[in-house]
Amino acid sequence: MNVLKYPAKTEWSQIIQRPHLEVTELKKTVETVLDDVRVNGDEAVFRYEAKFDHATLRSLMVSEEELKEADGMVSKDLKESLLLAHHNISRFHENQRFESKHIETAPGVECWQKSVAIEKVGLYIPGGTAPLFSTVLMLATPAKIAGCKEIILCTPPNHDGKVHPAILAAAKIAGVNKIFKIGGIQAIGAMAYGTQSVPKVYKIFGPGNQYVMAAKQMVGIRDVAIDMPAGPSEVCIVADQSSSPSYIAADLLSQAEHGTDSQVLLICISESIVNRVLREIESQLAVLPRRDIASKALNNSKIILVKDLDEAIELSNMYAPEHLILEVDRWNLMVDKIVNAGSVFLGRWACESAGDYASGTNHTLPTHGYAVAYSGVNLDSYVRKITFQHLTEEGVKSIGQAVVTMAVDEQLEAHANAMRIRLNDIE
Amino acid sequence: MNVLKYPAKTEWSQIIQRPHLEVTELKKTVETVLDDVRVNGDEAVFRYEAKFDHATLRSLMVSEEELKEADGMVSKDLKESLLLAHHNISRFHENQRFESKHIETAPGVECWQKSVAIEKVGLYIPGGTAPLFSTVLMLATPAKIAGCKEIILCTPPNHDGKVHPAILAAAKIAGVNKIFKIGGIQAIGAMAYGTQSVPKVYKIFGPGNQYVMAAKQMVGIRDVAIDMPAGPSEVCIVADQSSSPSYIAADLLSQAEHGTDSQVLLICISESIVNRVLREIESQLAVLPRRDIASKALNNSKIILVKDLDEAIELSNMYAPEHLILEVDRWNLMVDKIVNAGSVFLGRWACESAGDYASGTNHTLPTHGYAVAYSGVNLDSYVRKITFQHLTEEGVKSIGQAVVTMAVDEQLEAHANAMRIRLNDIE
C-alpha cells in the first residue's frame, strides 16, 4: 500500500481519484444482445444462455421441484444464519415505512403524499465464483416490505443448468415470486422488455460485472428505472491511536478480497498505528485464500496520514466512500460531520462484514463517489410518493387569483382559464 | 379528439401508447457540445451562448445590479403571487422532513438513517416564449429546505443578454445562490463538469427541450445524478355524470396548450358528458391565444368511454399519467385504488393549474409513463439517507457467528476473519 504522509490539501483531490471506469468498448455487444432479447424474447435468451453461460436449458424459470431440492441442500447453520440476517434486515427496513401527513397549505387547500410500492421489480444476482445469497436478502427483503406485487430474480445457472441452492433458499426466505436462470446482458434485457417467460419490470436492482453494468445503464436511460450507477466496491477507514491495528488490517482485507479493482483507504492520525497496520496486513494476507486478488487491490490503495480527526473526516467527505468505518473510540464526536458516505460503521466492534450480512442495514450502496448524490438501497427505492391535493371552494378563493396572475405572466392563458372559470362560479 | 367507445381491454395497451421519443439523432450534437464544455470551460460556454442564444455576454453570472434592477420590474401582483405560492410550496415540502429512528435490530446492534442534503445542486430553467418562473419556485424551494449549500440556476439569456425579471425574482424568493445566463446543452455541461465560472454540481434538476433532455441523459449516465427522465407533459381526467363539462374542457386545454406534443386523455363513464365536453372544447379553444398549439395536441389525444369508475381507474393506472384529475364527486371512493400517477387532483375545484402554481405540491413530475417507477420531485430528491450502525460487544455476540457462516459460504474468508478476530477477543 502507498503511504502518504501529511499531504497538502491541494493534493487531496488527486489522492481520492478512483480508477477510470470505461464501458464504451462493451457498448456494441451490449446493444446487440439487448436488441436481440427485445425482438426475439425467450428464443434469444435461451441462445445466449447456451453461448455465455454454457447452459442448455429446457425452461428459464426455476421449478417448484428445484426449490424443494435446494432446500434440502442448504446446511442448518446457513439456514439459521439467513433467517437471523433476514430478521434484522426486515426490522431495519420495516421502520423506514413512510407515514403520510395531510397538510393544509392554505385555507381549503389540503395536500399529502402517499407511498405506493412499485408494482414490478427485478433483481439481478451475479454468478461467478461465489453465490451472493446475501445480496438476495438485501434486495428482496425491502421489496417485500414495500409491497411490490411482482418480485422476480435473475441469476446465471451453472453449466448443468442449476442455480446455487443457497440463492434459492435466500430467495424463498425473502419472498421472491419467480426466479429465472438467466445471467448477464440477456437477464437485464429480459427484465427491461419482458419475454414470453419473464415479466417486464419497472425497476431493476443489483450488482454485476461490467457487461451487466453497461446493460443497466443502457436500459436505464429510457426503458426502466435502475437502483443506481455501479462501480467497484470500496471502504474508507478512519483511525487514531485508540484503534486496533489487527482489526483495521482485517477490515481493509475484507474489502480488498472483493476484486482486484476494489479500493481501500486508511486515513489515520497516528504514524505508529500505520506501521503496525502494515505489519498486520502482511501476516493476515499470507494465509488468505483470495490473497492474489486482495494484494492486487492493495496496490491501488492508500494510507494517508493527516494531522487530526477533523481533517480525516474532511478528506473522507471529499472521497464520499461507499463504506466508512470510524474505528476510533471517539466516533460519537464525528458522526454529525459526515456528509458523504453510503453506510457508516461506528466503533471498534462494527466491522464492515457486520453490515455486509446481518446488522440490518442494506449493503447495496453507492460506489465510485456516487454517495455525493445517491442513497444506498432502502425502502424508498421500492416506492413512489404520489402527491394528492384537494381544494374546496374556500381553497379556490385562497389561491385562485395568484394562480391566474402567474399563469397569465407565463403566457399560459388556458392555465389561467381553468382557474378563472371556477373563480367565476364561486363569486 | 378521438373518441373511443367502450374499447375491449385487449385494446387498452394500444390506446395508452405515447408517441415515441427519439433523441439518438441529436446525440452527435449533444456529445460535441458537452465535450467542448468539459474541455474548454467558460470559453466554450461563451461561444455557444453566442451561437445558440445569439447573446454576446461579458460575464456568465447574473450580477447584484441585475438582480436589483429585475426586482423593480416585477409587478406588485406577481410578487405577491410568487410569495403566496412559495409559502404553500414551503409548507408542503417542510412537512416532508425525515425523522430518523434508531432501531435495535438485535441485542447490541443499533442502526439508523440520517438524511443529509446533497451539497451542490443545479437547476435548469428553459427560455423560450414564456418565463417559467413557477418552475424556479418548484425546484429551488425544496433545495433550500433540504439544506443544499450551493443552489445554482442556469437559464438562457435573451438576445440582449438579459434574464427575464420574473425568473430572477422567483430565484431570490426561493433562495438560489448563483444564477448563470446559460441555456441548452452548454448549461447542462457546465453544471455537470464545472467551469471557471460555474461550480460543478452533484445533481441536475429541471425541464428542457429535446437537446437539454438528451444532454441530461448523457451526463446522467455517469457524471452526475438527474431528477428523472423527461417527456412531454400530459394529463388524464376521469369523469362521470357529476362532472362539469366546462371545467373538464378548460382542464384539458390547459394541458394541451403546453406544446404540440402534449397528450390529454379523458376517461369518462357518461356519453352525454363526453358530447358536452366536445362542444365546450370547441368554444373555449376558439378564443385561446395558443389555440394552434392546443389543437395540434388535441389531435394526439383521446376520449375513452368505459363502463364504470373502477374500469376508469384501472385504465388510468395502466397509463400512469403525470397529472390525474378525478373530476368526480365520489373521488374519495377512488383514491386508494390509484397506484400509478405523478400528482392527483381531487374533485371539481382541484384543477391542474392549482398544482402547477400554488397548491404546494411539486409540478416537476414523471411523464411518459415513468410514474410506474419514479416519484415527482420532493424533499427526498435533494437528500441522501446515509445509514449508520453501532455494535457493542453484545452486538458482536448477537450476529457474529451468522456473519462468519454466511461469509464462509460466500467464499469470502477475509470477511469472515474481520468478524472472527473480534469474536475471539470477546470470548
Tab-separated table of N, CA, C and O in Angstrom, chain A residues 27 78 88 91 95-96 101 103-105 113-114 119 130-131 133-134 222 247 251 254 257-258 327 335 338-340 343-344 346 348 351 353 356-357 359 361 370-371 375 380 384-385 387 389-390 409-410 412 414-415 422 425, chain B residues 27 78 88 91 95-96 103-105 113-114 119 130-131 133-134 221-222 247 251 254 257-258 327 331 335 339-340 343-344 346 348 351 353 356-357 359 361 370-371 375 380 384-385 387 389-390 409-410 412 414-415 422 425:
chain	number	residue	atom	x	y	z
A	27	LYS	N	-20.084	-1.452	-25.499
A	27	LYS	CA	-21.386	-0.942	-25.910
A	27	LYS	C	-22.012	-1.738	-27.051
A	27	LYS	O	-23.197	-2.041	-27.031
A	78	LEU	N	-26.369	-22.556	7.893
A	78	LEU	CA	-26.551	-21.462	6.938
A	78	LEU	C	-27.998	-20.988	6.957
A	78	LEU	O	-28.270	-19.781	6.933
A	88	ASN	N	-33.103	-9.189	10.901
A	88	ASN	CA	-32.532	-7.873	11.181
A	88	ASN	C	-32.755	-6.895	10.032
A	88	ASN	O	-33.075	-5.719	10.239
A	91	ARG	N	-36.338	-5.839	10.207
A	91	ARG	CA	-36.612	-4.888	11.284
A	91	ARG	C	-36.180	-3.480	10.898
A	91	ARG	O	-36.900	-2.506	11.124
A	95	ASN	N	-38.982	-0.263	9.606
A	95	ASN	CA	-39.056	1.009	10.319
A	95	ASN	C	-38.789	2.206	9.416
A	95	ASN	O	-38.747	3.340	9.884
A	96	GLN	N	-38.588	1.947	8.141
A	96	GLN	CA	-38.431	3.039	7.179
A	96	GLN	C	-39.752	3.362	6.503
A	96	GLN	O	-39.801	4.178	5.579
A	101	LYS	N	-48.603	12.619	5.952
A	101	LYS	CA	-49.180	13.719	6.720
A	101	LYS	C	-50.056	14.559	5.791
A	101	LYS	O	-49.616	14.941	4.706
A	103	ILE	N	-51.487	18.038	4.949
A	103	ILE	CA	-51.091	19.407	5.271
A	103	ILE	C	-52.085	20.381	4.649
A	103	ILE	O	-52.344	20.328	3.442
A	104	GLU	N	-52.638	21.263	5.447
A	104	GLU	CA	-53.439	22.351	4.871
A	104	GLU	C	-52.468	23.483	4.565
A	104	GLU	O	-52.036	24.219	5.447
A	105	THR	N	-52.111	23.610	3.294
A	105	THR	CA	-51.106	24.607	2.918
A	105	THR	C	-51.704	26.006	2.916
A	105	THR	O	-51.010	26.992	3.131
A	113	GLN	N	-48.816	13.276	0.567
A	113	GLN	CA	-48.101	12.274	-0.223
A	113	GLN	C	-48.595	10.902	0.192
A	113	GLN	O	-48.901	10.676	1.358
A	114	LYS	N	-48.652	9.989	-0.772
A	114	LYS	CA	-48.950	8.599	-0.432
A	114	LYS	C	-47.826	7.747	-0.994
A	114	LYS	O	-47.440	7.909	-2.149
A	119	GLU	N	-44.953	-1.652	-8.650
A	119	GLU	CA	-45.656	-2.924	-8.760
A	119	GLU	C	-44.748	-4.105	-9.121
A	119	GLU	O	-44.925	-5.197	-8.609
A	130	ALA	N	-18.553	-17.200	-6.268
A	130	ALA	CA	-19.281	-17.399	-5.016
A	130	ALA	C	-20.755	-17.016	-5.194
A	130	ALA	O	-21.072	-16.115	-5.946
A	131	PRO	N	-21.644	-17.744	-4.523
A	131	PRO	CA	-23.073	-17.437	-4.638
A	131	PRO	C	-23.433	-16.277	-3.714
A	131	PRO	O	-23.319	-16.395	-2.499
A	133	PHE	N	-25.770	-14.940	-2.002
A	133	PHE	CA	-27.113	-15.046	-1.413
A	133	PHE	C	-27.409	-13.878	-0.489
A	133	PHE	O	-28.558	-13.526	-0.289
A	134	SER	N	-26.363	-13.264	0.082
A	134	SER	CA	-26.625	-12.129	0.971
A	134	SER	C	-27.282	-10.984	0.192
A	134	SER	O	-28.151	-10.277	0.719
A	222	ARG	N	-33.998	4.917	-20.624
A	222	ARG	CA	-35.358	5.166	-21.072
A	222	ARG	C	-36.364	4.079	-20.767
A	222	ARG	O	-37.550	4.338	-20.636
A	247	TYR	N	-7.599	-5.225	13.813
A	247	TYR	CA	-8.960	-5.041	13.299
A	247	TYR	C	-8.912	-4.252	11.991
A	247	TYR	O	-9.591	-4.581	11.018
A	251	ASP	N	-10.233	-5.484	8.369
A	251	ASP	CA	-11.299	-4.764	7.663
A	251	ASP	C	-10.843	-4.316	6.281
A	251	ASP	O	-11.603	-4.379	5.307
A	254	SER	N	-10.886	-7.377	4.124
A	254	SER	CA	-12.214	-7.895	3.787
A	254	SER	C	-12.783	-7.111	2.602
A	254	SER	O	-13.575	-7.633	1.818
A	257	GLU	N	-10.499	-8.198	-0.755
A	257	GLU	CA	-10.690	-9.509	-1.381
A	257	GLU	C	-11.848	-9.532	-2.389
A	257	GLU	O	-12.025	-10.508	-3.112
A	258	HIS	N	-12.654	-8.449	-2.417
A	258	HIS	CA	-13.807	-8.426	-3.338
A	258	HIS	C	-13.382	-8.581	-4.786
A	258	HIS	O	-13.985	-9.326	-5.550
A	327	GLU	N	-13.133	3.716	13.088
A	327	GLU	CA	-12.605	2.699	14.000
A	327	GLU	C	-11.889	3.389	15.163
A	327	GLU	O	-10.725	3.096	15.454
A	335	VAL	N	-19.776	11.817	14.189
A	335	VAL	CA	-20.929	11.382	13.388
A	335	VAL	C	-21.610	12.546	12.659
A	335	VAL	O	-21.942	12.444	11.474
A	338	ILE	N	-20.275	13.878	9.205
A	338	ILE	CA	-20.252	13.062	7.981
A	338	ILE	C	-21.354	13.521	7.035
A	338	ILE	O	-22.529	13.505	7.387
A	339	VAL	N	-20.967	13.952	5.846
A	339	VAL	CA	-21.987	14.365	4.874
A	339	VAL	C	-22.006	13.510	3.605
A	339	VAL	O	-23.013	13.476	2.907
A	340	ASN	N	-20.920	12.827	3.300
A	340	ASN	CA	-20.894	11.994	2.096
A	340	ASN	C	-20.385	10.588	2.412
A	340	ASN	O	-19.189	10.396	2.663
A	343	SER	N	-22.692	3.870	3.804
A	343	SER	CA	-23.055	3.299	5.099
A	343	SER	C	-21.862	3.476	6.031
A	343	SER	O	-20.714	3.345	5.607
A	344	VAL	N	-22.159	3.785	7.289
A	344	VAL	CA	-21.097	4.146	8.221
A	344	VAL	C	-21.092	3.164	9.396
A	344	VAL	O	-22.144	2.826	9.939
A	346	LEU	N	-19.565	2.339	13.160
A	346	LEU	CA	-19.101	3.169	14.264
A	346	LEU	C	-18.457	2.334	15.367
A	346	LEU	O	-19.103	1.462	15.955
A	348	ARG	N	-15.086	0.151	17.323
A	348	ARG	CA	-14.231	-0.993	17.030
A	348	ARG	C	-14.974	-2.290	16.744
A	348	ARG	O	-14.439	-3.207	16.131
A	351	CYS	N	-17.520	-3.923	12.337
A	351	CYS	CA	-16.751	-4.167	11.113
A	351	CYS	C	-17.705	-4.109	9.917
A	351	CYS	O	-18.917	-4.266	10.064
A	353	SER	N	-18.128	-6.274	7.642
A	353	SER	CA	-18.841	-7.551	7.459
A	353	SER	C	-20.182	-7.569	8.187
A	353	SER	O	-21.129	-8.214	7.731
A	356	ASP	N	-22.416	-5.995	5.868
A	356	ASP	CA	-22.489	-6.755	4.621
A	356	ASP	C	-23.501	-7.892	4.741
A	356	ASP	O	-24.090	-8.310	3.754
A	357	TYR	N	-23.678	-8.406	5.943
A	357	TYR	CA	-24.515	-9.582	6.110
A	357	TYR	C	-25.713	-9.418	7.033
A	357	TYR	O	-26.806	-9.849	6.697
A	359	SER	N	-26.297	-6.855	10.121
A	359	SER	CA	-26.688	-5.848	11.115
A	359	SER	C	-28.109	-5.361	10.851
A	359	SER	O	-28.824	-4.969	11.762
A	361	THR	N	-28.694	-3.064	8.090
A	361	THR	CA	-28.570	-2.037	7.050
A	361	THR	C	-28.391	-2.725	5.701
A	361	THR	O	-28.036	-3.897	5.631
A	370	TYR	N	-20.414	8.184	-5.964
A	370	TYR	CA	-21.827	8.499	-6.199
A	370	TYR	C	-22.562	8.826	-4.904
A	370	TYR	O	-23.683	9.338	-4.936
A	371	ALA	N	-21.937	8.541	-3.758
A	371	ALA	CA	-22.581	8.862	-2.479
A	371	ALA	C	-22.827	10.366	-2.322
A	371	ALA	O	-23.614	10.765	-1.470
A	375	SER	N	-28.419	7.681	-2.406
A	375	SER	CA	-28.507	6.864	-1.200
A	375	SER	C	-28.260	5.417	-1.576
A	375	SER	O	-28.446	5.028	-2.729
A	380	ASP	N	-37.355	3.399	0.420
A	380	ASP	CA	-37.715	4.398	-0.601
A	380	ASP	C	-37.440	3.910	-2.017
A	380	ASP	O	-38.101	4.341	-2.966
A	384	ARG	N	-42.982	4.817	-4.775
A	384	ARG	CA	-43.072	6.184	-5.272
A	384	ARG	C	-43.945	6.944	-4.292
A	384	ARG	O	-44.832	6.382	-3.667
A	385	LYS	N	-43.682	8.224	-4.172
A	385	LYS	CA	-44.546	9.059	-3.350
A	385	LYS	C	-45.416	9.896	-4.275
A	385	LYS	O	-44.960	10.835	-4.911
A	387	THR	N	-48.298	12.519	-5.004
A	387	THR	CA	-48.901	13.641	-4.277
A	387	THR	C	-50.383	13.755	-4.621
A	387	THR	O	-50.807	13.459	-5.742
A	389	GLN	N	-53.918	16.437	-3.947
A	389	GLN	CA	-54.411	17.705	-3.440
A	389	GLN	C	-55.919	17.769	-3.591
A	389	GLN	O	-56.474	17.310	-4.579
A	390	HIS	N	-56.543	18.309	-2.562
A	390	HIS	CA	-57.979	18.522	-2.608
A	390	HIS	C	-58.246	19.979	-2.276
A	390	HIS	O	-57.692	20.516	-1.320
A	409	ASP	N	-48.846	35.666	-16.540
A	409	ASP	CA	-47.470	36.125	-16.731
A	409	ASP	C	-46.582	35.075	-17.393
A	409	ASP	O	-45.559	35.411	-17.979
A	410	GLU	N	-46.950	33.818	-17.277
A	410	GLU	CA	-46.209	32.788	-18.018
A	410	GLU	C	-46.794	32.584	-19.417
A	410	GLU	O	-46.421	31.642	-20.121
A	412	LEU	N	-49.651	31.514	-20.266
A	412	LEU	CA	-50.411	30.277	-20.400
A	412	LEU	C	-51.867	30.574	-20.050
A	412	LEU	O	-52.336	30.329	-18.935
A	414	ALA	N	-54.720	29.315	-21.048
A	414	ALA	CA	-55.638	28.209	-20.757
A	414	ALA	C	-55.466	27.743	-19.312
A	414	ALA	O	-56.432	27.316	-18.670
A	415	HIS	N	-54.210	27.854	-18.793
A	415	HIS	CA	-53.991	27.550	-17.377
A	415	HIS	C	-54.781	28.540	-16.520
A	415	HIS	O	-55.401	28.164	-15.525
A	422	ARG	N	-63.601	28.575	-12.487
A	422	ARG	CA	-64.038	28.139	-11.152
A	422	ARG	C	-64.246	29.351	-10.245
A	422	ARG	O	-65.233	29.419	-9.508
A	425	ASP	N	-67.531	30.927	-10.912
A	425	ASP	CA	-68.684	30.181	-10.404
A	425	ASP	C	-68.878	30.403	-8.909
A	425	ASP	O	-69.995	30.258	-8.398
B	27	LYS	N	-27.766	13.046	-30.761
B	27	LYS	CA	-26.669	12.591	-29.922
B	27	LYS	C	-25.332	13.213	-30.283
B	27	LYS	O	-24.575	13.630	-29.416
B	78	LEU	N	-47.670	40.221	-9.194
B	78	LEU	CA	-46.906	38.995	-9.443
B	78	LEU	C	-46.040	38.654	-8.234
B	78	LEU	O	-45.949	37.493	-7.832
B	88	ASN	N	-46.848	28.246	0.185
B	88	ASN	CA	-47.538	26.950	0.162
B	88	ASN	C	-46.587	25.806	-0.195
B	88	ASN	O	-46.634	24.725	0.392
B	91	ARG	N	-44.560	25.112	2.850
B	91	ARG	CA	-45.300	24.399	3.894
B	91	ARG	C	-45.394	22.906	3.578
B	91	ARG	O	-45.203	22.060	4.450
B	95	ASN	N	-42.888	19.764	5.530
B	95	ASN	CA	-43.506	18.653	6.241
B	95	ASN	C	-43.077	17.296	5.707
B	95	ASN	O	-43.566	16.267	6.159
B	96	GLN	N	-42.200	17.308	4.727
B	96	GLN	CA	-41.655	16.048	4.212
B	96	GLN	C	-40.320	15.719	4.877
B	96	GLN	O	-39.649	14.768	4.492
B	103	ILE	N	-32.957	2.048	15.548
B	103	ILE	CA	-33.570	0.728	15.687
B	103	ILE	C	-32.541	-0.247	16.239
B	103	ILE	O	-31.448	-0.389	15.691
B	104	GLU	N	-32.904	-0.923	17.334
B	104	GLU	CA	-32.046	-2.023	17.789
B	104	GLU	C	-32.509	-3.280	17.052
B	104	GLU	O	-33.528	-3.875	17.404
B	105	THR	N	-31.771	-3.645	16.014
B	105	THR	CA	-32.199	-4.781	15.191
B	105	THR	C	-31.933	-6.104	15.902
B	105	THR	O	-32.626	-7.091	15.678
B	113	GLN	N	-30.874	5.717	9.973
B	113	GLN	CA	-30.630	6.501	8.764
B	113	GLN	C	-30.518	7.963	9.154
B	113	GLN	O	-31.227	8.418	10.050
B	114	LYS	N	-29.661	8.688	8.461
B	114	LYS	CA	-29.617	10.139	8.649
B	114	LYS	C	-29.817	10.775	7.283
B	114	LYS	O	-29.174	10.395	6.313
B	119	GLU	N	-24.957	18.389	-1.305
B	119	GLU	CA	-24.319	19.679	-1.061
B	119	GLU	C	-24.506	20.692	-2.198
B	119	GLU	O	-24.709	21.860	-1.941
B	130	ALA	N	-42.186	31.778	-22.948
B	130	ALA	CA	-42.678	32.264	-21.655
B	130	ALA	C	-41.648	32.003	-20.563
B	130	ALA	O	-40.922	31.009	-20.616
B	131	PRO	N	-41.541	32.902	-19.590
B	131	PRO	CA	-40.577	32.690	-18.496
B	131	PRO	C	-41.143	31.745	-17.454
B	131	PRO	O	-42.141	32.060	-16.804
B	133	PHE	N	-41.076	30.964	-14.375
B	133	PHE	CA	-40.675	31.278	-13.001
B	133	PHE	C	-41.303	30.332	-11.996
B	133	PHE	O	-40.759	30.109	-10.923
B	134	SER	N	-42.442	29.730	-12.344
B	134	SER	CA	-43.071	28.789	-11.399
B	134	SER	C	-42.147	27.588	-11.162
B	134	SER	O	-42.069	27.070	-10.052
B	221	ILE	N	-25.717	9.405	-17.021
B	221	ILE	CA	-25.227	8.024	-17.026
B	221	ILE	C	-24.077	7.861	-16.039
B	221	ILE	O	-23.980	6.860	-15.352
B	222	ARG	N	-23.232	8.889	-15.923
B	222	ARG	CA	-22.049	8.668	-15.105
B	222	ARG	C	-21.546	9.871	-14.330
B	222	ARG	O	-20.920	9.732	-13.290
B	247	TYR	N	-65.550	22.703	-16.962
B	247	TYR	CA	-64.307	22.537	-16.204
B	247	TYR	C	-63.386	21.523	-16.899
B	247	TYR	O	-62.190	21.736	-17.022
B	251	ASP	N	-59.692	22.212	-18.310
B	251	ASP	CA	-58.528	21.476	-17.795
B	251	ASP	C	-57.788	20.750	-18.915
B	251	ASP	O	-56.549	20.717	-18.937
B	254	SER	N	-55.855	23.387	-20.746
B	254	SER	CA	-54.707	23.938	-20.005
B	254	SER	C	-53.505	23.019	-20.164
B	254	SER	O	-52.361	23.456	-20.113
B	257	GLU	N	-52.262	23.289	-24.168
B	257	GLU	CA	-51.551	24.479	-24.644
B	257	GLU	C	-50.038	24.409	-24.368
B	257	GLU	O	-49.281	25.245	-24.841
B	258	HIS	N	-49.592	23.401	-23.581
B	258	HIS	CA	-48.167	23.318	-23.249
B	258	HIS	C	-47.306	23.159	-24.496
B	258	HIS	O	-46.273	23.808	-24.641
B	327	GLU	N	-62.245	14.272	-11.554
B	327	GLU	CA	-63.200	15.384	-11.574
B	327	GLU	C	-64.603	14.849	-11.282
B	327	GLU	O	-65.542	15.080	-12.062
B	331	TRP	N	-64.801	11.085	-5.530
B	331	TRP	CA	-63.356	10.827	-5.610
B	331	TRP	C	-62.824	10.070	-4.400
B	331	TRP	O	-61.880	9.300	-4.497
B	335	VAL	N	-59.573	7.086	-4.328
B	335	VAL	CA	-58.189	7.468	-4.003
B	335	VAL	C	-57.305	6.263	-3.722
B	335	VAL	O	-56.174	6.176	-4.215
B	339	VAL	N	-52.601	3.620	-8.151
B	339	VAL	CA	-51.243	3.130	-7.888
B	339	VAL	C	-50.178	3.741	-8.791
B	339	VAL	O	-49.002	3.729	-8.452
B	340	ASN	N	-50.572	4.268	-9.941
B	340	ASN	CA	-49.585	4.869	-10.840
B	340	ASN	C	-50.033	6.263	-11.277
B	340	ASN	O	-50.966	6.403	-12.076
B	343	SER	N	-49.079	13.299	-9.835
B	343	SER	CA	-49.801	14.120	-8.867
B	343	SER	C	-51.289	14.013	-9.186
B	343	SER	O	-51.683	13.968	-10.355
B	344	VAL	N	-52.109	13.952	-8.131
B	344	VAL	CA	-53.529	13.678	-8.310
B	344	VAL	C	-54.350	14.839	-7.775
B	344	VAL	O	-54.066	15.356	-6.681
B	346	LEU	N	-58.135	16.177	-6.788
B	346	LEU	CA	-59.348	15.526	-6.320
B	346	LEU	C	-60.536	16.472	-6.287
B	346	LEU	O	-60.525	17.478	-5.578
B	348	ARG	N	-63.973	18.695	-8.078
B	348	ARG	CA	-64.191	19.685	-9.122
B	348	ARG	C	-63.381	20.970	-8.939
B	348	ARG	O	-63.165	21.703	-9.896
B	351	CYS	N	-58.266	21.997	-9.984
B	351	CYS	CA	-57.789	21.955	-11.363
B	351	CYS	C	-56.271	21.765	-11.362
B	351	CYS	O	-55.600	22.043	-10.363
B	353	SER	N	-54.060	23.522	-12.807
B	353	SER	CA	-53.366	24.810	-12.599
B	353	SER	C	-53.076	25.066	-11.131
B	353	SER	O	-52.071	25.695	-10.791
B	356	ASP	N	-50.017	23.321	-10.549
B	356	ASP	CA	-48.942	23.847	-11.395
B	356	ASP	C	-48.290	25.064	-10.746
B	356	ASP	O	-47.120	25.344	-10.972
B	357	TYR	N	-49.077	25.794	-9.952
B	357	TYR	CA	-48.561	27.052	-9.411
B	357	TYR	C	-48.527	27.152	-7.892
B	357	TYR	O	-47.540	27.589	-7.336
B	359	SER	N	-50.761	25.231	-5.108
B	359	SER	CA	-51.364	24.450	-4.012
B	359	SER	C	-50.294	24.055	-2.993
B	359	SER	O	-50.575	23.906	-1.813
B	361	THR	N	-48.004	21.376	-3.832
B	361	THR	CA	-47.376	20.175	-4.382
B	361	THR	C	-46.379	20.580	-5.458
B	361	THR	O	-46.434	21.684	-5.985
B	370	TYR	N	-43.368	7.139	-16.820
B	370	TYR	CA	-42.315	6.913	-15.821
B	370	TYR	C	-42.875	6.883	-14.395
B	370	TYR	O	-42.171	6.478	-13.470
B	371	ALA	N	-44.137	7.315	-14.227
B	371	ALA	CA	-44.748	7.273	-12.896
B	371	ALA	C	-44.837	5.850	-12.342
B	371	ALA	O	-45.030	5.674	-11.147
B	375	SER	N	-40.995	8.935	-8.558
B	375	SER	CA	-41.803	9.956	-7.896
B	375	SER	C	-41.536	11.290	-8.580
B	375	SER	O	-40.513	11.485	-9.218
B	380	ASP	N	-37.182	14.405	-0.711
B	380	ASP	CA	-36.254	13.279	-0.878
B	380	ASP	C	-35.295	13.477	-2.049
B	380	ASP	O	-34.177	12.934	-2.045
B	384	ARG	N	-29.746	12.552	0.712
B	384	ARG	CA	-29.403	11.143	0.714
B	384	ARG	C	-29.672	10.635	2.121
B	384	ARG	O	-29.550	11.375	3.091
B	385	LYS	N	-30.044	9.384	2.216
B	385	LYS	CA	-30.196	8.785	3.530
B	385	LYS	C	-28.998	7.882	3.786
B	385	LYS	O	-28.884	6.810	3.201
B	387	THR	N	-26.830	5.429	6.030
B	387	THR	CA	-27.106	4.504	7.141
B	387	THR	C	-25.907	4.448	8.090
B	387	THR	O	-24.761	4.573	7.675
B	389	GLN	N	-24.431	2.265	11.703
B	389	GLN	CA	-24.624	1.147	12.612
B	389	GLN	C	-23.552	1.180	13.698
B	389	GLN	O	-22.401	1.514	13.434
B	390	HIS	N	-24.000	0.869	14.893
B	390	HIS	CA	-23.078	0.770	16.017
B	390	HIS	C	-23.283	-0.576	16.689
B	390	HIS	O	-24.422	-0.981	16.938
B	409	ASP	N	-19.599	-19.278	3.479
B	409	ASP	CA	-20.359	-19.890	2.385
B	409	ASP	C	-20.321	-19.053	1.109
B	409	ASP	O	-20.554	-19.576	0.023
B	410	GLU	N	-20.076	-17.774	1.223
B	410	GLU	CA	-19.887	-16.952	0.021
B	410	GLU	C	-18.417	-16.964	-0.407
B	410	GLU	O	-18.037	-16.207	-1.307
B	412	LEU	N	-15.854	-15.824	1.070
B	412	LEU	CA	-15.165	-14.563	1.364
B	412	LEU	C	-14.541	-14.673	2.753
B	412	LEU	O	-15.078	-14.185	3.749
B	414	ALA	N	-11.859	-13.358	4.117
B	414	ALA	CA	-11.412	-12.146	4.814
B	414	ALA	C	-12.594	-11.451	5.486
B	414	ALA	O	-12.442	-10.821	6.542
B	415	HIS	N	-13.787	-11.568	4.855
B	415	HIS	CA	-14.996	-11.041	5.501
B	415	HIS	C	-15.239	-11.794	6.815
B	415	HIS	O	-15.585	-11.190	7.827
B	422	ARG	N	-12.777	-10.365	16.075
B	422	ARG	CA	-13.475	-9.666	17.155
B	422	ARG	C	-14.142	-10.683	18.092
B	422	ARG	O	-14.101	-10.518	19.315
B	425	ASP	N	-11.700	-12.076	20.498
B	425	ASP	CA	-11.309	-11.157	21.567
B	425	ASP	C	-12.346	-11.086	22.678
B	425	ASP	O	-12.032	-10.746	23.819
